[in-house]
PDB file of C-alpha atoms in Angstrom:
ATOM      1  CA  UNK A   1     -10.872  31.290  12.703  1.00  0.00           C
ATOM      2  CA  UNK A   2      -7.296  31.161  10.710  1.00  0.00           C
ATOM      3  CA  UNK A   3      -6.187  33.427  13.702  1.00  0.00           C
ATOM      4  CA  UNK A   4      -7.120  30.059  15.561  1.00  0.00           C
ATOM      5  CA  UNK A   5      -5.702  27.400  13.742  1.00  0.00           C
ATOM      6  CA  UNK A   6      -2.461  29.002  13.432  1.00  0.00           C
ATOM      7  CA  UNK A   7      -2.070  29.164  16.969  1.00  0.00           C
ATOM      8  CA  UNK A   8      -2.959  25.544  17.511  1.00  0.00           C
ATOM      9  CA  UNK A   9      -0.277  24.521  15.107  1.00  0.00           C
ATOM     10  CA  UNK A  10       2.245  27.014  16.835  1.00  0.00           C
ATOM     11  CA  UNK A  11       1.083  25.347  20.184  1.00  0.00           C
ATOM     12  CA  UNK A  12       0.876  21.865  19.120  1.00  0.00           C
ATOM     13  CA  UNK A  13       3.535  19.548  20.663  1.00  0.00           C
ATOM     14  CA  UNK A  14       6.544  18.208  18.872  1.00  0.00           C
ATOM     15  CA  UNK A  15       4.837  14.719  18.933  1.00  0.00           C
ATOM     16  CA  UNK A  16       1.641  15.781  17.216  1.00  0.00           C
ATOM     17  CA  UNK A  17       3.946  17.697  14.835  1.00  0.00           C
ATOM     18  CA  UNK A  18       5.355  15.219  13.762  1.00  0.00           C
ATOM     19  CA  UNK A  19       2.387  12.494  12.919  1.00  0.00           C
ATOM     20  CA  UNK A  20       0.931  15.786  11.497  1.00  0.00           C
ATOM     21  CA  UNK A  21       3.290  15.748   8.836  1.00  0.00           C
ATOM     22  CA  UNK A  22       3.785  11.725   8.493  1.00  0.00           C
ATOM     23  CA  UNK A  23       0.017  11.259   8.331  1.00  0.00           C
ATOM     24  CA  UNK A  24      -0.172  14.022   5.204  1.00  0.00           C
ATOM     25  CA  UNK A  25       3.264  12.806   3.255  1.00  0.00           C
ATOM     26  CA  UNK A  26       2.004   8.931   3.525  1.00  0.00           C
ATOM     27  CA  UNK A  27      -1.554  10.110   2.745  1.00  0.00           C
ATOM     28  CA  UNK A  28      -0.199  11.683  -0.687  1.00  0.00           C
ATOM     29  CA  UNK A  29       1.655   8.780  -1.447  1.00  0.00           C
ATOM     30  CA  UNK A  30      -0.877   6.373  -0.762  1.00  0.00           C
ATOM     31  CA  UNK A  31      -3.394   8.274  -2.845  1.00  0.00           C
ATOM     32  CA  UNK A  32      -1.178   8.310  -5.763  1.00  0.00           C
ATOM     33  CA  UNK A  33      -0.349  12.410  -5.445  1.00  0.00           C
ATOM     34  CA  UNK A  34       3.358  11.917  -4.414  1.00  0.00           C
ATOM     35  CA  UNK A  35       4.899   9.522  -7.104  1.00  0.00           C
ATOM     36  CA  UNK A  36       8.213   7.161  -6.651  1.00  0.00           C
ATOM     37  CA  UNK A  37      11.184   9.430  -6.720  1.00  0.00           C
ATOM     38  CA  UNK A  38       9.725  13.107  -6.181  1.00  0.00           C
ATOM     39  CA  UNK A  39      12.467  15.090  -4.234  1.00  0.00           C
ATOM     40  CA  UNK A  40      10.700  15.960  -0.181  1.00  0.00           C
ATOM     41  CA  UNK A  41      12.075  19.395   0.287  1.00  0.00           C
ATOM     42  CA  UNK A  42      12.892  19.742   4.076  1.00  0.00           C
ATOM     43  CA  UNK A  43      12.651  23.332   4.407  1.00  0.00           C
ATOM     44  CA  UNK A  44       9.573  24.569   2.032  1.00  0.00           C
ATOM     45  CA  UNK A  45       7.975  21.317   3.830  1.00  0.00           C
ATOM     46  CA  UNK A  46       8.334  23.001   6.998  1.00  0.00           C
ATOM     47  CA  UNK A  47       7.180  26.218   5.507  1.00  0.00           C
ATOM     48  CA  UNK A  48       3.784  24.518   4.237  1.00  0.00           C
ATOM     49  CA  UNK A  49       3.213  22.657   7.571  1.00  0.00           C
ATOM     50  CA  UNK A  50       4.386  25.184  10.235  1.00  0.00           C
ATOM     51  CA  UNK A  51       6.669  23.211  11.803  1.00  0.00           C
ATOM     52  CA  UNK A  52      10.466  22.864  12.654  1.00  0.00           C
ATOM     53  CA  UNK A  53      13.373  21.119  10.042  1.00  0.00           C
ATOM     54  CA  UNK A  54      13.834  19.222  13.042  1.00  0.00           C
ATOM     55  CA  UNK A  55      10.018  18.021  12.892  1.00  0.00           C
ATOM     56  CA  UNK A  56       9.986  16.767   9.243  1.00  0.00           C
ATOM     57  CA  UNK A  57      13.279  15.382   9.683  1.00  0.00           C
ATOM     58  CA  UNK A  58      11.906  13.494  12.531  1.00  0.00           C
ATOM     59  CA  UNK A  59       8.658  12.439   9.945  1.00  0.00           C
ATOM     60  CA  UNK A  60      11.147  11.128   7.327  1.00  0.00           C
ATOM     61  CA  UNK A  61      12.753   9.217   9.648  1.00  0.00           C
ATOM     62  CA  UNK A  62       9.593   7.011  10.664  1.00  0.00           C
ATOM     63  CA  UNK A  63       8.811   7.381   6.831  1.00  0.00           C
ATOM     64  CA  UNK A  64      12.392   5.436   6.032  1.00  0.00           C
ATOM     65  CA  UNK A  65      11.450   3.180   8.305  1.00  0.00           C
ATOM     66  CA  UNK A  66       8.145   2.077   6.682  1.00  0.00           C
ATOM     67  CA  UNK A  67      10.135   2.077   3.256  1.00  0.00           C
ATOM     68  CA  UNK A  68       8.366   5.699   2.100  1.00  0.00           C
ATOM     69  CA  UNK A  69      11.128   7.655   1.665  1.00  0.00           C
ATOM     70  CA  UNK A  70      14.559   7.343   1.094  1.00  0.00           C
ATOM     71  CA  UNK A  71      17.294   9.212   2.206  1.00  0.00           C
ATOM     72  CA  UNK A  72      19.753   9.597  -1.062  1.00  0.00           C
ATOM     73  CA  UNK A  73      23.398  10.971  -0.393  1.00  0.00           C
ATOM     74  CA  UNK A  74      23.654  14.604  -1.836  1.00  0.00           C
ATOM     75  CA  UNK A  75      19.744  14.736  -3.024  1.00  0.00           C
ATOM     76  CA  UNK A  76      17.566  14.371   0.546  1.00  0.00           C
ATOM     77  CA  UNK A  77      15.253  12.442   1.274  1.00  0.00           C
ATOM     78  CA  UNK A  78      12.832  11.088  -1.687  1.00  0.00           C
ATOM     79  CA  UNK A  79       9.378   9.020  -2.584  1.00  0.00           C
ATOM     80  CA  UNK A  80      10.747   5.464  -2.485  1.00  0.00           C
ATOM     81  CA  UNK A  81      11.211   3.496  -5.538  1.00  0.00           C
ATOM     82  CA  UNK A  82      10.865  -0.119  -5.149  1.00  0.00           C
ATOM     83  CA  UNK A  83      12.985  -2.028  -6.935  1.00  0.00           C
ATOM     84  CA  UNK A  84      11.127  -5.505  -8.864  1.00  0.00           C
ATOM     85  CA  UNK A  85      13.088  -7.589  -6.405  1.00  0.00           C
ATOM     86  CA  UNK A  86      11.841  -6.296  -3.279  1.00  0.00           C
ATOM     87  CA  UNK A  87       8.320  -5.566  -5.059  1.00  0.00           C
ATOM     88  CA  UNK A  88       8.003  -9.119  -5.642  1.00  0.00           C
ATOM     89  CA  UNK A  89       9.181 -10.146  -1.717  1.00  0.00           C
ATOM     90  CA  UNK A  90       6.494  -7.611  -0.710  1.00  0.00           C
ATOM     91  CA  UNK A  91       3.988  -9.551  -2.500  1.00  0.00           C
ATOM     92  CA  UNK A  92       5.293 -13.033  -1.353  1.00  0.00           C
ATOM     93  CA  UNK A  93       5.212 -11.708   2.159  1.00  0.00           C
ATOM     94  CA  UNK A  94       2.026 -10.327   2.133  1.00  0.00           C
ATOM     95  CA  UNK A  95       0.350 -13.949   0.694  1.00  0.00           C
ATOM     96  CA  UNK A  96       2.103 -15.490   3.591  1.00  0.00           C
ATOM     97  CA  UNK A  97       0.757 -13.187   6.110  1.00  0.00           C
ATOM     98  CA  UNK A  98      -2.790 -12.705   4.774  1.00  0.00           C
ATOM     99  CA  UNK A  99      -3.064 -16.956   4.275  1.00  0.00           C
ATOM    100  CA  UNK A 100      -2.452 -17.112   7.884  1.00  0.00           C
ATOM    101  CA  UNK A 101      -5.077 -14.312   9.009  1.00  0.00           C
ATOM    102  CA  UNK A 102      -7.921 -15.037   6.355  1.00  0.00           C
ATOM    103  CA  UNK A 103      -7.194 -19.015   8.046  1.00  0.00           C
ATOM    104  CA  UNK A 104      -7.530 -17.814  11.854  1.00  0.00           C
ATOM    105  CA  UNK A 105     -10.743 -15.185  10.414  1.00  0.00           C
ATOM    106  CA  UNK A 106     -12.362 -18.683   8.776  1.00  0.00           C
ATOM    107  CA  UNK A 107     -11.908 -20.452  12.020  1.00  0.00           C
ATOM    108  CA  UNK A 108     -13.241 -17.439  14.488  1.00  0.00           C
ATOM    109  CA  UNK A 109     -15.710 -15.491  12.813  1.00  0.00           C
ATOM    110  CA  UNK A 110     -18.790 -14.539  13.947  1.00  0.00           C
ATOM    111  CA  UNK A 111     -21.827 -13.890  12.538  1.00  0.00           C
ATOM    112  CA  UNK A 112     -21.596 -10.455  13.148  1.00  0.00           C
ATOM    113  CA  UNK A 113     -17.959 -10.016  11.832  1.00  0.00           C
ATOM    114  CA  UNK A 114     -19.561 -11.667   8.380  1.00  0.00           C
ATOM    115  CA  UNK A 115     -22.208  -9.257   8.311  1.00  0.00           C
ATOM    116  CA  UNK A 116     -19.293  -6.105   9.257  1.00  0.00           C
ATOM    117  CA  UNK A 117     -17.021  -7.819   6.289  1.00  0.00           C
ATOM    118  CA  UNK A 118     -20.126  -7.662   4.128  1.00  0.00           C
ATOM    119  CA  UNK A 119     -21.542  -4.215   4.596  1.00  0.00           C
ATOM    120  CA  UNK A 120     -17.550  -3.152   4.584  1.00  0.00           C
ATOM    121  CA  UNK A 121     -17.479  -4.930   0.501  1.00  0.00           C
ATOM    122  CA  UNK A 122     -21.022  -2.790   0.048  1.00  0.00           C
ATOM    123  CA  UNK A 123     -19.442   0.202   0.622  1.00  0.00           C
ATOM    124  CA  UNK A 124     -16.667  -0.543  -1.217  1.00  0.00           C
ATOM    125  CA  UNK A 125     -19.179  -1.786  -4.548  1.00  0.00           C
ATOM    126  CA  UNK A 126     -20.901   1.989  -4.254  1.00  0.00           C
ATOM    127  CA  UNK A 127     -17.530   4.370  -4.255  1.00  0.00           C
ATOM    128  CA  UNK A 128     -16.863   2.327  -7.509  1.00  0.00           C
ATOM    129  CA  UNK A 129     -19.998   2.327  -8.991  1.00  0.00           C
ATOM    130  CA  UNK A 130     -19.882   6.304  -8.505  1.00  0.00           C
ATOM    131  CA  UNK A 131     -16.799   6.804 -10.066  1.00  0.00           C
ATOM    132  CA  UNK A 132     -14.662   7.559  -6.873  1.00  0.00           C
ATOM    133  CA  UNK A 133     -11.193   5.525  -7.325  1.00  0.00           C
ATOM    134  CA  UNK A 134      -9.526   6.545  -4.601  1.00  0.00           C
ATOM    135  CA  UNK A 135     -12.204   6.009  -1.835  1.00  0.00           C
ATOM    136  CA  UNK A 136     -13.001   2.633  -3.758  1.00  0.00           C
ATOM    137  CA  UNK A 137      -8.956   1.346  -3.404  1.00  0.00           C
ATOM    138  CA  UNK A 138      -8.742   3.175   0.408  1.00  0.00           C
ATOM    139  CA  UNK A 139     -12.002   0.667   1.188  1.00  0.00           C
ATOM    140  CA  UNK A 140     -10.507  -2.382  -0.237  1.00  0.00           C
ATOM    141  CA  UNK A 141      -6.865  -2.069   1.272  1.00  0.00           C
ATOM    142  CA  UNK A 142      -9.234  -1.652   4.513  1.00  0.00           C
ATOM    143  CA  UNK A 143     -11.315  -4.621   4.178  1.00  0.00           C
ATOM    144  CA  UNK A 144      -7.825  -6.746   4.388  1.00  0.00           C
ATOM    145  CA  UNK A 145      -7.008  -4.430   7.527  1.00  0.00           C
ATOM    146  CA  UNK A 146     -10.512  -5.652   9.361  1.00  0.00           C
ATOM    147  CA  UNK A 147      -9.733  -9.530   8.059  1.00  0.00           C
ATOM    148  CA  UNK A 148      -6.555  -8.475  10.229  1.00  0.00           C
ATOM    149  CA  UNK A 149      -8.961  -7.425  13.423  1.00  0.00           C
ATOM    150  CA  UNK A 150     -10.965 -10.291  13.238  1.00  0.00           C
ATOM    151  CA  UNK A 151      -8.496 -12.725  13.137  1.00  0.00           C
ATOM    152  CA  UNK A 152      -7.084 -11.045  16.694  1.00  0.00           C
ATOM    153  CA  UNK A 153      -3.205 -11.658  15.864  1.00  0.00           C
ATOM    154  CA  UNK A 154      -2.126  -7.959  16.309  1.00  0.00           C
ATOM    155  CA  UNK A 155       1.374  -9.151  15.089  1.00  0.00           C
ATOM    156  CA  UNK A 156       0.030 -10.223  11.843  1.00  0.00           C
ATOM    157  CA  UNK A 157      -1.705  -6.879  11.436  1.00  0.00           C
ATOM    158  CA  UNK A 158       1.317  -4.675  12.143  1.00  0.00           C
ATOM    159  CA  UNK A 159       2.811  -6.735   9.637  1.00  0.00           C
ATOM    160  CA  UNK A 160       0.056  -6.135   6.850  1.00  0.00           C
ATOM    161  CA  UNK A 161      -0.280  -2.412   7.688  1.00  0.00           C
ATOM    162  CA  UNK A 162       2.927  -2.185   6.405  1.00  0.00           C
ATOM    163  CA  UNK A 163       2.711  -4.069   3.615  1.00  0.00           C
ATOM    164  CA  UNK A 164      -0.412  -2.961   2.473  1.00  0.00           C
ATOM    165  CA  UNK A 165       1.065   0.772   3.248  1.00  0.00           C
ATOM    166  CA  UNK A 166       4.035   0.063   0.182  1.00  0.00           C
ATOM    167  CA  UNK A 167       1.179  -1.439  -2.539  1.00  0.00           C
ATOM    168  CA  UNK A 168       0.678   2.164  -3.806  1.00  0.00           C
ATOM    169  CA  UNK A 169       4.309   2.729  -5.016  1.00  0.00           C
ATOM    170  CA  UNK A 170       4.547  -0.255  -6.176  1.00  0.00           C
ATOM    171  CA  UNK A 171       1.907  -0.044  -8.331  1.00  0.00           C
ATOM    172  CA  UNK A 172       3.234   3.264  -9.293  1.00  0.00           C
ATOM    173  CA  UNK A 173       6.580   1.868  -9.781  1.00  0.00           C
ATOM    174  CA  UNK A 174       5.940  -0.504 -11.976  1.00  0.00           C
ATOM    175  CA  UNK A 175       2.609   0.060 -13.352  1.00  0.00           C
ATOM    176  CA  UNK A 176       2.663   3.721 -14.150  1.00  0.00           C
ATOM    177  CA  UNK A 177      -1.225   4.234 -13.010  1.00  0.00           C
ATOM    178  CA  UNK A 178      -3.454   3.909 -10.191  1.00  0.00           C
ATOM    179  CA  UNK A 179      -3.535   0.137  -9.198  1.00  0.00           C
ATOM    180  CA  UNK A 180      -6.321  -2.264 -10.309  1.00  0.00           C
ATOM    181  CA  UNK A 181      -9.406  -2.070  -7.914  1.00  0.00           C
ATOM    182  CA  UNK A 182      -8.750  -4.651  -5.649  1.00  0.00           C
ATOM    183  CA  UNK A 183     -11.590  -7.136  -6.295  1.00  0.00           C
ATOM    184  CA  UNK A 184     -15.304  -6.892  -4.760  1.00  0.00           C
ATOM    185  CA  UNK A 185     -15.689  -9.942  -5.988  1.00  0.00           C
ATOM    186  CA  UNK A 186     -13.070 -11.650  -4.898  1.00  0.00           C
ATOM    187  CA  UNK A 187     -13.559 -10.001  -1.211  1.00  0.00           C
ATOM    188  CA  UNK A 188     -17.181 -11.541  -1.464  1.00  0.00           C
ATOM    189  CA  UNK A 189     -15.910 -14.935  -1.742  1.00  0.00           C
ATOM    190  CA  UNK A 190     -13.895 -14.325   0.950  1.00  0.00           C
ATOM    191  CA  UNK A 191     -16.463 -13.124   2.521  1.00  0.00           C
ATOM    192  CA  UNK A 192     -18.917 -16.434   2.129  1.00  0.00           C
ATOM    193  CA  UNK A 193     -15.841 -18.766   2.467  1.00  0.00           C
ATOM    194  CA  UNK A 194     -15.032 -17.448   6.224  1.00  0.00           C
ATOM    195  CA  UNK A 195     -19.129 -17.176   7.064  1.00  0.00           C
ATOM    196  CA  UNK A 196     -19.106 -20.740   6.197  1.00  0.00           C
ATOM    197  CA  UNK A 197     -15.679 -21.423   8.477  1.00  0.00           C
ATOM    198  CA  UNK A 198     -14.688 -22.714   5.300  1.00  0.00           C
ATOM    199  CA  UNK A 199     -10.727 -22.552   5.666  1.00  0.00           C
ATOM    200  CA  UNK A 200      -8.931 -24.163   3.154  1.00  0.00           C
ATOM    201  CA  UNK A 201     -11.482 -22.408   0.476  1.00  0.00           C
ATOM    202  CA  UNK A 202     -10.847 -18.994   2.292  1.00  0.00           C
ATOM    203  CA  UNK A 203      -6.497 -19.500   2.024  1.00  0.00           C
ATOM    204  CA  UNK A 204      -6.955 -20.545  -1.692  1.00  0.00           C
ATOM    205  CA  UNK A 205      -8.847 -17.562  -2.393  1.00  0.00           C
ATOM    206  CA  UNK A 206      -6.743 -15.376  -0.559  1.00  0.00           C
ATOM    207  CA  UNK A 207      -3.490 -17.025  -2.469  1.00  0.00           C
ATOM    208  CA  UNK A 208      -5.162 -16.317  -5.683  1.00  0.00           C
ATOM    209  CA  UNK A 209      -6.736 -12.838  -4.466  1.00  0.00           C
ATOM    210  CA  UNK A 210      -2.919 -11.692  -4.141  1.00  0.00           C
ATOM    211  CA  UNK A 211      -1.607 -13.474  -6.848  1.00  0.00           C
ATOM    212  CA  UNK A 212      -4.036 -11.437  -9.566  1.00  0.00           C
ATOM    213  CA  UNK A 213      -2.507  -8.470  -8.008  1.00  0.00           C
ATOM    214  CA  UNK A 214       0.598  -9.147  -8.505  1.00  0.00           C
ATOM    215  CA  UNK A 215       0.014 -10.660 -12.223  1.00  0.00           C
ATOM    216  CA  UNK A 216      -1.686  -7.096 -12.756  1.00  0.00           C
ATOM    217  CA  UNK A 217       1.650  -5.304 -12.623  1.00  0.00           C
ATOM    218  CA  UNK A 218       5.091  -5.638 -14.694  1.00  0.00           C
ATOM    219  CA  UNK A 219       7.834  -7.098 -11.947  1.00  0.00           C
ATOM    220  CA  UNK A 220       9.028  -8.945 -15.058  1.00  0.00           C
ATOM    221  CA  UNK A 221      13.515  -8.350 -15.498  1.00  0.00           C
ATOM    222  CA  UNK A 222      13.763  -6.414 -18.606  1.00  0.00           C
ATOM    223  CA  UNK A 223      15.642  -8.628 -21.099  1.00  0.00           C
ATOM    224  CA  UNK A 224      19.158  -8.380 -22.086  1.00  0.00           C
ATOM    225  CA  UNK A 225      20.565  -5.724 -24.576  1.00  0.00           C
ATOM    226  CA  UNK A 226      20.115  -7.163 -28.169  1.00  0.00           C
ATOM    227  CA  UNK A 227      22.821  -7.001 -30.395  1.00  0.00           C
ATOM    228  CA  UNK A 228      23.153  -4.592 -33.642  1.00  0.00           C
ATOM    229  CA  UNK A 229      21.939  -7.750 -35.964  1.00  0.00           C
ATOM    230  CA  UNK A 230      19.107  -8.210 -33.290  1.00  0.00           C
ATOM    231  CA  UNK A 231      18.149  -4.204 -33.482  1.00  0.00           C
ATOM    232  CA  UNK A 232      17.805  -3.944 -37.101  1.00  0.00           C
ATOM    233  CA  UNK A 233      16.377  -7.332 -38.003  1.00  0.00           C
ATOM    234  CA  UNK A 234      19.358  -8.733 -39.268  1.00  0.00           C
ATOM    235  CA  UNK A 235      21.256 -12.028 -39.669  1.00  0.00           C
ATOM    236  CA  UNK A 236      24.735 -12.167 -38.159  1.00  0.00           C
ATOM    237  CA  UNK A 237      27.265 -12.022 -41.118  1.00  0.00           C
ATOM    238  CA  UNK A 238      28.469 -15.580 -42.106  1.00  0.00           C
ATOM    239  CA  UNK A 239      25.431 -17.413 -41.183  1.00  0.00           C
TER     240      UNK A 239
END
C-alpha cells in the first residue's frame, strides 16, 4: 500500500503537485497550525511532500497571491502577517461584499436554500456543542461561502473566498488565539431574515454580524511612547 502511494505521488503531474502542496500549507494556516511569520522551508518542504523546489516554489507563488505567504528578501518565503491597516480594509471589504450577497440571497431564496442554510447552522450548533473548534469555525466560514452560492454572483464569491481565506491570520495576528466562533445565532437570523425575503433586516444583520468580528479582535494603533515622567508616575519638574 505505501509501495502505492509513493508511486502515485512520483507519477502525479506537476499541476496536481502543486495544489497538493497549496491545499495542505493553506489548510495549516487556516486551521491555526501554521502561525503569522513561521519561516516555509523550500527544500525540507519538498522533502515532506515528494515533490520538486520548483513545485513548492510554484505553491508559494499562488500562496503570495492570496496574501498567505510572503516572500521576505534574505529569509524566504513566510506565514503572512497582516498588518492592522490592511486587517481592518479586509474587514471593511468583506461587509461590503457580504451586504451585497446576503441582499441578492434575501431577494432569491428559495425555500429549499432556507432549509440547506438551516440544516448547514445545525451542523455547525453540534461540532460546537461537542467540543470540536475547528470543524465548528470551518462550518461557519462555510455557511457565508453557500450565502455566496445562493446569491449566484460568482464574482462576489471569488471575492469572499479570499477574504474569508485571510480571517485566520488575522485573528492570529492580532488576537493571539483561535478566533471567536462565528455566531450560530447570528447565522440563524440571517437565516429567518432571507426565508422571509426580508432585505434590509438581512444587510443590517450582516453589517453587524461582521462588525462583532471585527470588535472581537485588537486592530486598535498602539499609543505613543510615554515619556520618563509618564513611565514612573511622575509630574514633569516645574509644574
Amino acid at each position: 500500500m505505501a509501495t502505492t502511494r509513493s508511486a502515485s505521488r512520483r507519477t502525479a503531474g506537476p499541476a496536481s503537485a502543486e495544489q497538493r502542496v497549496f491545499d495542505a500549507i493553506r489548510d495549516a494556516i487556516f486551521e491555526h497550525r501554521l502561525a503569522p511569520g513561521t519561516k516555509l522551508k523550500e527544500v525540507s518542504l519538498a522533502e515532506v511532500f515528494g515533490v520538486s523546489r520548483g513545485v513548492v516554489r510554484s505553491a508559494f507563488a499562488r500562496l503570495g497571491h492570496a496574501h498567505l505567504v510572503e516572500q521576505r528578501p534574505n529569509r524566504g518565503a513566510v506565514v503572512a502577517t497582516p498588518s492592522i491597516e490592511e486587517s481592518r480594509q479586509v474587514f471593511e471589504a468583506r461587509a461590503a461584499i457580504e451586504e451585497a450577497i446576503v441582499a441578492k440571497a434575501a431577494r432569491t431564496a428559495s425555500a429549499r436554500d432556507a432549509a440547506m442554510l438551516r440544516g448547514w447552522v445545525a451542523s455547525e450548533e453540534v461540532a460546537y456543542a461537542r467540543g470540536d473548534e475547528r470543524g465548528g469555525v470551518r462550518l461557519s466560514v462555510d455557511f457565508h461561502r453557500r450565502l455566496a452560492e445562493i446569491a449566484g454572483n460568482s464574482v462576489l464569491s471569488r471575492y469572499l473566498d479570499e477574504l474569508v481565506s485571510r480571517m485566520p491570520l488575522i485573528a492570529l495576528a492580532h488576537r493571539g488565539q483561535a478566533p471567536a466562533p462565528c455566531g450560530c445565532d447570528d447565522h440563524i437570523a440571517l437565516v429567518d431574515a432571507i426565508a422571509a425575503h426580508d432585505e434590509r433586516r438581512a444587510v443590517a444583520l450582516m453589517r453587524d454580524h461582521i462588525g462583532h468580528l471585527e470588535r472581537a479582535l485588537n486592530l486598535r494603533h498602539p499609543d505613543g511612547p510615554k515619556s520618563l515622567a509618564e513611565v514612573f508616575g511622575l509630574a514633569p519638574a516645574g509644574t
